[in-house]
mmCIF file of C-alpha atoms in Angstrom:
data_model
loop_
_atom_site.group_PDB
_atom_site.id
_atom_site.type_symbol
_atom_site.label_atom_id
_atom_site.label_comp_id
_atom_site.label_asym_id
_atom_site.label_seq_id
_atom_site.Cartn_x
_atom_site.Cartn_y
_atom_site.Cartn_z
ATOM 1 C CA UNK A 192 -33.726 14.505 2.527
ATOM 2 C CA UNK A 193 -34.887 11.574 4.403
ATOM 3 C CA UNK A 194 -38.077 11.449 2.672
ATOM 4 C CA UNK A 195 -36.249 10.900 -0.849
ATOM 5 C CA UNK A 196 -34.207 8.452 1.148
ATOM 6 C CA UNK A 197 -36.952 6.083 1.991
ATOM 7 C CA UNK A 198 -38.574 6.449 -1.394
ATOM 8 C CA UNK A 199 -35.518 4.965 -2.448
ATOM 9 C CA UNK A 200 -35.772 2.393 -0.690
ATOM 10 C CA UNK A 201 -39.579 1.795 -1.362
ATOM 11 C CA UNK A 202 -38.351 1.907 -5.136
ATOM 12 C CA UNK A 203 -35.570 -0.688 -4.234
ATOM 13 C CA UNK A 204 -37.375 -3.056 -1.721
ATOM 14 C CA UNK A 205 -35.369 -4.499 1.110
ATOM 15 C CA UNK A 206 -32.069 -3.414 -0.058
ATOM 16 C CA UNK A 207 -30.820 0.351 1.627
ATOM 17 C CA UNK A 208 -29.793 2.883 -0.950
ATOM 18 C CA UNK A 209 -27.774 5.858 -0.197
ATOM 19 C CA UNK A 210 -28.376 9.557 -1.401
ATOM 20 C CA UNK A 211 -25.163 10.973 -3.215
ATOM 21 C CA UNK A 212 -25.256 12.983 -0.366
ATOM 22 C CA UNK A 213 -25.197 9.965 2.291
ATOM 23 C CA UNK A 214 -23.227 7.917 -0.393
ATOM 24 C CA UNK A 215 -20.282 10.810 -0.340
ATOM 25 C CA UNK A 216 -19.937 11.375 3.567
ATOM 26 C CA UNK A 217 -19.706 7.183 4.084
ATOM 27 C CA UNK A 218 -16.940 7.370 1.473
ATOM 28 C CA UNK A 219 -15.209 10.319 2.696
ATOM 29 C CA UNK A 220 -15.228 11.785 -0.943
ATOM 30 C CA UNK A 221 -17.112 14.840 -2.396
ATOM 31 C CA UNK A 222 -20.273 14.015 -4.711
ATOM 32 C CA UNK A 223 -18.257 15.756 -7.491
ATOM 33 C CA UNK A 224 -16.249 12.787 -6.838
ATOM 34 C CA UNK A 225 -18.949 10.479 -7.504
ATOM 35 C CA UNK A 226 -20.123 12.059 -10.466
ATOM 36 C CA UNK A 227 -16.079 11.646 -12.089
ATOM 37 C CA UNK A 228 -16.611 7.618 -11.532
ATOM 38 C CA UNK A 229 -19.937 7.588 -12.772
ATOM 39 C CA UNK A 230 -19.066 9.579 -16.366
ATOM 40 C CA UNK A 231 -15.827 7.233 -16.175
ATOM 41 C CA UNK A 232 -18.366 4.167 -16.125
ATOM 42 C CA UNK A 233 -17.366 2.496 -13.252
ATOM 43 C CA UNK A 234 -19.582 2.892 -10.882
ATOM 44 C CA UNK A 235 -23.445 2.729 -12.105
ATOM 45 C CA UNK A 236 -25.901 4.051 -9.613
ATOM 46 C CA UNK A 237 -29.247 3.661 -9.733
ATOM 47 C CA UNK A 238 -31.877 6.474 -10.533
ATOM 48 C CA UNK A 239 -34.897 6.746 -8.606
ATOM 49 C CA UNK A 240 -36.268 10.046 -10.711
ATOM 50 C CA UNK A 241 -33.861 12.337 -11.100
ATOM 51 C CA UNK A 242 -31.510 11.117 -8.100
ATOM 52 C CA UNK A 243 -28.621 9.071 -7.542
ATOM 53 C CA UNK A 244 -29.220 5.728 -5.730
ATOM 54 C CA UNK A 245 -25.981 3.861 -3.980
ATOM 55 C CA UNK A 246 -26.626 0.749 -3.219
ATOM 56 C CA UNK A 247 -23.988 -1.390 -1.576
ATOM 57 C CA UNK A 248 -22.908 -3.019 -4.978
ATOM 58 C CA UNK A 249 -21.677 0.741 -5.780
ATOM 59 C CA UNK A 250 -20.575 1.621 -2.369
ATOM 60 C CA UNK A 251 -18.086 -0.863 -2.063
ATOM 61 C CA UNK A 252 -16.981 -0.655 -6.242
ATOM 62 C CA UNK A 253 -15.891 2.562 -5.238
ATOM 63 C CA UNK A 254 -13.908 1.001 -1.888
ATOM 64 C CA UNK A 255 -12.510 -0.852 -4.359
ATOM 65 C CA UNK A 256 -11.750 2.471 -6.775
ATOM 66 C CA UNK A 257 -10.308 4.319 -4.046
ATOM 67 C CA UNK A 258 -8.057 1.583 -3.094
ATOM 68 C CA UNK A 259 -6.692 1.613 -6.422
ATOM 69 C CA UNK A 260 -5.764 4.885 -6.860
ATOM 70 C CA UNK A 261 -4.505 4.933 -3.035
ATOM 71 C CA UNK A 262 -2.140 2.147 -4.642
ATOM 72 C CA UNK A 263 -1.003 4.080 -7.486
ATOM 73 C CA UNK A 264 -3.241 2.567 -10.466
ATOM 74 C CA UNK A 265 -4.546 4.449 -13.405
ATOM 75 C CA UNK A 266 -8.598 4.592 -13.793
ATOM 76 C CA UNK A 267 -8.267 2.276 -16.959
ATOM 77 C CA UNK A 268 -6.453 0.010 -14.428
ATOM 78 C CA UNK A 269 -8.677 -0.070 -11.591
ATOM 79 C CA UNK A 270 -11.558 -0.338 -14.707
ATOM 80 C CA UNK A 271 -10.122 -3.712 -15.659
ATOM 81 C CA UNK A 272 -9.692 -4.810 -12.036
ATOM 82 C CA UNK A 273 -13.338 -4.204 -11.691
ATOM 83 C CA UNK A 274 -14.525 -5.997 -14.649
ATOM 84 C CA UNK A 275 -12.770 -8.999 -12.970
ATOM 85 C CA UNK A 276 -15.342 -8.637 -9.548
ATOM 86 C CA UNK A 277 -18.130 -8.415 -12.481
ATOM 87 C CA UNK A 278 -17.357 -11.417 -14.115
ATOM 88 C CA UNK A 279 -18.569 -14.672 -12.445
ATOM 89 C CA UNK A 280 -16.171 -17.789 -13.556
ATOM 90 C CA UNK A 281 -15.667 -17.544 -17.707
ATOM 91 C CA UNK A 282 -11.995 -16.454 -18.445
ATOM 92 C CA UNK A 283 -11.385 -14.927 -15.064
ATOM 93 C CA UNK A 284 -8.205 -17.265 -14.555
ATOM 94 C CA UNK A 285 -6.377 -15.577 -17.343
ATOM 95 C CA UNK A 286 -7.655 -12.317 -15.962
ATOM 96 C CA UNK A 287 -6.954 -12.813 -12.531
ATOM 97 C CA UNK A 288 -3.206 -13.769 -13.734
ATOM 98 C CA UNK A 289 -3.409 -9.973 -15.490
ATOM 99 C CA UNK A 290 -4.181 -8.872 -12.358
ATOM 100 C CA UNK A 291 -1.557 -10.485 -10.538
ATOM 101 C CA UNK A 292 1.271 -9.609 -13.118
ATOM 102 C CA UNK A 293 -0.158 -6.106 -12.832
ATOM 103 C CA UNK A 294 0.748 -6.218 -8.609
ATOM 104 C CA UNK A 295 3.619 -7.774 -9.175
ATOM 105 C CA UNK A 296 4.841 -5.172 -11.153
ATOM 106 C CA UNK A 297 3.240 -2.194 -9.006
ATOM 107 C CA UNK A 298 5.489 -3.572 -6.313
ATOM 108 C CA UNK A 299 8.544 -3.730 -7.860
ATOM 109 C CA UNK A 300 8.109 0.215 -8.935
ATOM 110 C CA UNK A 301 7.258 0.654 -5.540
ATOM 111 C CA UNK A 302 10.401 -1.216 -3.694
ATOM 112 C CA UNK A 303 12.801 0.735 -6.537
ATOM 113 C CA UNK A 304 10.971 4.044 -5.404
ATOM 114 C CA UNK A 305 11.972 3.430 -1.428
ATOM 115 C CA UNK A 306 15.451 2.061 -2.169
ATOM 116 C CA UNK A 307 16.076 5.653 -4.188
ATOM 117 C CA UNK A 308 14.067 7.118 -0.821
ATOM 118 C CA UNK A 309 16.330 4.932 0.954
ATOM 119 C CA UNK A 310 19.829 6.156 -0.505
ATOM 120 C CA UNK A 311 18.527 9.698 -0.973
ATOM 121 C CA UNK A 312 17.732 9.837 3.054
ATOM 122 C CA UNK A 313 21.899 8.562 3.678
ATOM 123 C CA UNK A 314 23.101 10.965 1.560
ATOM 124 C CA UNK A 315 21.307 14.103 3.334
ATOM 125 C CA UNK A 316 22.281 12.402 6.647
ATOM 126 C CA UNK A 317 25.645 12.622 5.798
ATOM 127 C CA UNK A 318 25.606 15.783 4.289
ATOM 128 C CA UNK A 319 24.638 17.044 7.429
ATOM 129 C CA UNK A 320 26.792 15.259 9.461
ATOM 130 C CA UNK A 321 29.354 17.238 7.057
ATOM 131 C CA UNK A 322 27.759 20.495 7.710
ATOM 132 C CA UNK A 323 27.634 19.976 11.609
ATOM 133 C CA UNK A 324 31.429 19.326 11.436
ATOM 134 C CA UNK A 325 31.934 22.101 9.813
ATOM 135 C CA UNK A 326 29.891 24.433 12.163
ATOM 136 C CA UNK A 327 31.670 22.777 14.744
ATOM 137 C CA UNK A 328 35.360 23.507 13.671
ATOM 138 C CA UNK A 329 33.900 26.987 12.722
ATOM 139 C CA UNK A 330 32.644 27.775 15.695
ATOM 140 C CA UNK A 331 35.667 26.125 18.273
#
């Protein structure tokens, strides 16, 4: 595949495109993968014929996409936290307040989730504790 590689980047000029292939393996995701973003509109690569064309634009939208899920967001989520790296200056200070009112309330699900991990983990510890007592007046 190097051949369609470089006429990628003939098509492109100086910039260096990826395969879906390439694109995929630098990711760490599958190219089925890929294609779910693409059909979900937000990544957009570029088509040189019939093939998929990363460029780094797209490459690190979807560093951006898989940090979002990795942090719990829905795809309509990470959507709208995209649209904020698209938008140059016009309305992105109400946005970017979204965004942060969005974290702010990601972490406070999160910090509720480990204090119930929190108690849950003392409660088994002491249930064993009660179970090794009992084994140990059992077994004396």
């Amino acid at each position: 595949m190097p051949d369609t590689v470089a006429t990628m980047n003939e098509a492109q000029g100086n910039e260096p495109l990826k395969s879906i292939a390439e694109a995929a393996e630098a990711l760490g995701v599958t190219q089925r993968t890929l294609r779910f973003y693409e059909d979900k509109g937000l990544i957009s690569p570029q088509r040189v014929g019939t093939m998929r064309a990363y460029s780094k634009r797209e490459m690190g939208r979807m560093q951006l996409i898989m940090r979002g899920k990795r942090l719990g967001f829905s795809i309509r989520e990470i959507g709208e936290f995209l649209s904020l790296y698209d938008n140059e200056e016009g309305g992105k200070v109400e946005q970017m307040r979204h965004l942060q009112g969005r974290i702010n309330q990601r972490v406070e699900e999160l910090v509720e989730q480990r204090d119930a991990i929190d108690q849950t983990i003392r409660e088994l510890k002491q249930m064993d504790a009660e179970a090794q007592e009992r084994i140990d007046r059992i077994s004396n």
